[in-house]
Short mmCIF file of N, CA and C in Angstrom, two decimals:
data_model
loop_
_atom_site.label_atom_id
_atom_site.label_comp_id
_atom_site.label_asym_id
_atom_site.label_seq_id
_atom_site.Cartn_x
_atom_site.Cartn_y
_atom_site.Cartn_z
N MET A 1 -21.50 10.92 149.33
CA MET A 1 -20.73 10.04 150.19
C MET A 1 -19.92 9.05 149.36
N ARG A 2 -20.42 8.70 148.19
CA ARG A 2 -19.73 7.73 147.36
C ARG A 2 -18.38 8.26 146.89
N LYS A 3 -18.33 9.56 146.56
CA LYS A 3 -17.06 10.15 146.13
C LYS A 3 -16.03 10.09 147.25
N ALA A 4 -16.47 10.31 148.48
CA ALA A 4 -15.56 10.23 149.62
C ALA A 4 -15.05 8.81 149.79
N ASP A 5 -15.91 7.82 149.61
CA ASP A 5 -15.49 6.43 149.71
C ASP A 5 -14.48 6.09 148.62
N ASP A 6 -14.74 6.55 147.41
CA ASP A 6 -13.81 6.31 146.30
C ASP A 6 -12.46 6.97 146.56
N THR A 7 -12.50 8.18 147.08
CA THR A 7 -11.27 8.91 147.39
C THR A 7 -10.49 8.19 148.48
N GLU A 8 -11.19 7.73 149.50
CA GLU A 8 -10.54 7.01 150.59
C GLU A 8 -9.90 5.72 150.08
N MET A 9 -10.58 5.01 149.21
CA MET A 9 -10.05 3.77 148.65
C MET A 9 -8.81 4.06 147.81
N ALA A 10 -8.85 5.11 146.99
CA ALA A 10 -7.70 5.47 146.16
C ALA A 10 -6.51 5.88 147.02
N LEU A 11 -6.77 6.64 148.07
CA LEU A 11 -5.70 7.06 148.97
C LEU A 11 -5.06 5.86 149.65
N GLY A 12 -5.89 4.95 150.12
CA GLY A 12 -5.36 3.73 150.75
C GLY A 12 -4.50 2.93 149.80
N SER A 13 -4.92 2.85 148.55
CA SER A 13 -4.15 2.14 147.54
C SER A 13 -2.80 2.81 147.31
N ASP A 14 -2.80 4.14 147.23
CA ASP A 14 -1.56 4.88 147.03
C ASP A 14 -0.61 4.70 148.21
N ILE A 15 -1.15 4.72 149.41
CA ILE A 15 -0.33 4.56 150.61
C ILE A 15 0.28 3.17 150.64
N LEU A 16 -0.50 2.15 150.33
CA LEU A 16 0.01 0.79 150.32
C LEU A 16 1.09 0.62 149.25
N SER A 17 0.88 1.19 148.09
CA SER A 17 1.88 1.11 147.02
C SER A 17 3.19 1.75 147.44
N ALA A 18 3.10 2.91 148.07
CA ALA A 18 4.31 3.60 148.53
C ALA A 18 5.02 2.78 149.61
N ALA A 19 4.26 2.18 150.51
CA ALA A 19 4.86 1.36 151.56
C ALA A 19 5.56 0.14 150.98
N LEU A 20 4.94 -0.48 149.99
CA LEU A 20 5.55 -1.65 149.35
C LEU A 20 6.83 -1.26 148.61
N GLU A 21 6.83 -0.12 147.95
CA GLU A 21 8.04 0.35 147.28
C GLU A 21 9.15 0.63 148.30
N GLY A 22 8.79 1.28 149.38
CA GLY A 22 9.77 1.57 150.43
C GLY A 22 10.35 0.30 151.03
N TYR A 23 9.50 -0.70 151.24
CA TYR A 23 9.95 -1.98 151.79
C TYR A 23 10.90 -2.66 150.81
N ALA A 24 10.57 -2.65 149.53
CA ALA A 24 11.43 -3.27 148.52
C ALA A 24 12.79 -2.57 148.46
N ILE A 25 12.78 -1.25 148.55
CA ILE A 25 14.04 -0.50 148.53
C ILE A 25 14.86 -0.80 149.78
N ALA A 26 14.21 -0.86 150.93
CA ALA A 26 14.92 -1.17 152.17
C ALA A 26 15.53 -2.56 152.11
N LYS A 27 14.81 -3.51 151.54
CA LYS A 27 15.35 -4.87 151.40
C LYS A 27 16.54 -4.88 150.45
N ALA A 28 16.46 -4.15 149.36
CA ALA A 28 17.50 -4.18 148.34
C ALA A 28 18.76 -3.43 148.77
N PHE A 29 18.60 -2.27 149.37
CA PHE A 29 19.74 -1.41 149.65
C PHE A 29 20.03 -1.23 151.13
N GLY A 30 19.30 -1.90 151.98
CA GLY A 30 19.42 -1.66 153.41
C GLY A 30 20.51 -2.40 154.12
N LYS A 31 21.20 -3.33 153.47
CA LYS A 31 22.24 -4.08 154.16
C LYS A 31 23.36 -3.13 154.60
N GLY A 32 23.63 -3.16 155.89
CA GLY A 32 24.70 -2.34 156.42
C GLY A 32 24.39 -0.86 156.48
N ALA A 33 23.18 -0.48 156.17
CA ALA A 33 22.83 0.95 156.16
C ALA A 33 22.11 1.37 157.43
N GLY A 34 22.02 0.47 158.40
CA GLY A 34 21.38 0.80 159.66
C GLY A 34 19.87 0.79 159.63
N VAL A 35 19.30 0.10 158.66
CA VAL A 35 17.84 0.05 158.58
C VAL A 35 17.31 -1.35 158.89
N ASP A 36 18.12 -2.16 159.56
CA ASP A 36 17.71 -3.53 159.88
C ASP A 36 16.45 -3.56 160.75
N ALA A 37 16.37 -2.69 161.74
CA ALA A 37 15.20 -2.66 162.61
C ALA A 37 13.95 -2.27 161.83
N LEU A 38 14.10 -1.32 160.92
CA LEU A 38 12.98 -0.91 160.08
C LEU A 38 12.53 -2.05 159.17
N LYS A 39 13.50 -2.75 158.57
CA LYS A 39 13.17 -3.87 157.69
C LYS A 39 12.43 -4.96 158.46
N GLU A 40 12.88 -5.25 159.68
CA GLU A 40 12.23 -6.27 160.50
C GLU A 40 10.80 -5.87 160.86
N ALA A 41 10.61 -4.61 161.21
CA ALA A 41 9.27 -4.13 161.55
C ALA A 41 8.35 -4.21 160.34
N MET A 42 8.86 -3.83 159.19
CA MET A 42 8.04 -3.88 157.98
C MET A 42 7.80 -5.32 157.53
N ALA A 43 8.75 -6.21 157.79
CA ALA A 43 8.60 -7.60 157.39
C ALA A 43 7.43 -8.25 158.11
N THR A 44 7.21 -7.88 159.37
CA THR A 44 6.08 -8.45 160.08
C THR A 44 4.76 -7.97 159.49
N ARG A 45 4.76 -6.75 158.99
CA ARG A 45 3.54 -6.21 158.38
C ARG A 45 3.26 -6.84 157.02
N PHE A 46 4.30 -7.09 156.25
CA PHE A 46 4.14 -7.58 154.90
C PHE A 46 4.43 -9.06 154.77
N SER A 47 4.48 -9.79 155.88
CA SER A 47 4.74 -11.22 155.79
C SER A 47 3.50 -11.94 155.27
N GLY A 48 3.72 -13.12 154.81
CA GLY A 48 2.60 -13.91 154.29
C GLY A 48 2.76 -14.16 152.81
N ARG A 49 1.88 -14.99 152.33
CA ARG A 49 1.96 -15.35 150.92
C ARG A 49 1.34 -14.26 150.07
N ARG A 50 1.91 -14.11 148.91
CA ARG A 50 1.32 -13.19 147.95
C ARG A 50 0.18 -13.90 147.25
N ARG A 51 -0.79 -13.14 146.88
CA ARG A 51 -1.89 -13.70 146.11
C ARG A 51 -1.44 -13.92 144.68
N ALA A 52 -1.90 -15.01 144.11
CA ALA A 52 -1.55 -15.29 142.72
C ALA A 52 -2.23 -14.28 141.82
N VAL A 53 -1.48 -13.79 140.87
CA VAL A 53 -2.02 -12.82 139.92
C VAL A 53 -2.64 -13.59 138.77
N LYS A 54 -3.90 -13.29 138.51
CA LYS A 54 -4.59 -13.96 137.42
C LYS A 54 -4.23 -13.28 136.11
N PRO A 55 -3.85 -14.05 135.11
CA PRO A 55 -3.54 -13.43 133.81
C PRO A 55 -4.79 -12.81 133.20
N ASP A 56 -4.59 -11.69 132.52
CA ASP A 56 -5.72 -11.03 131.86
C ASP A 56 -6.22 -11.88 130.71
N ALA A 57 -7.50 -12.00 130.62
CA ALA A 57 -8.11 -12.73 129.50
C ALA A 57 -8.34 -11.75 128.37
N GLU A 58 -7.50 -11.82 127.35
CA GLU A 58 -7.62 -10.88 126.24
C GLU A 58 -8.15 -11.58 125.03
#
């Protein structure tokens, strides 16, 4: 069961990464391209503050 949980977690991470990339592309290149409704829908999903990234302690 643990392998299934790990696989599910990895898949979720991949899906979120792809969604974030798509959102960034829509924001960057979507002006006048007819994707305003899509950008607005995605903005509600990805709104909020980003978490601060902690620097790696090397």
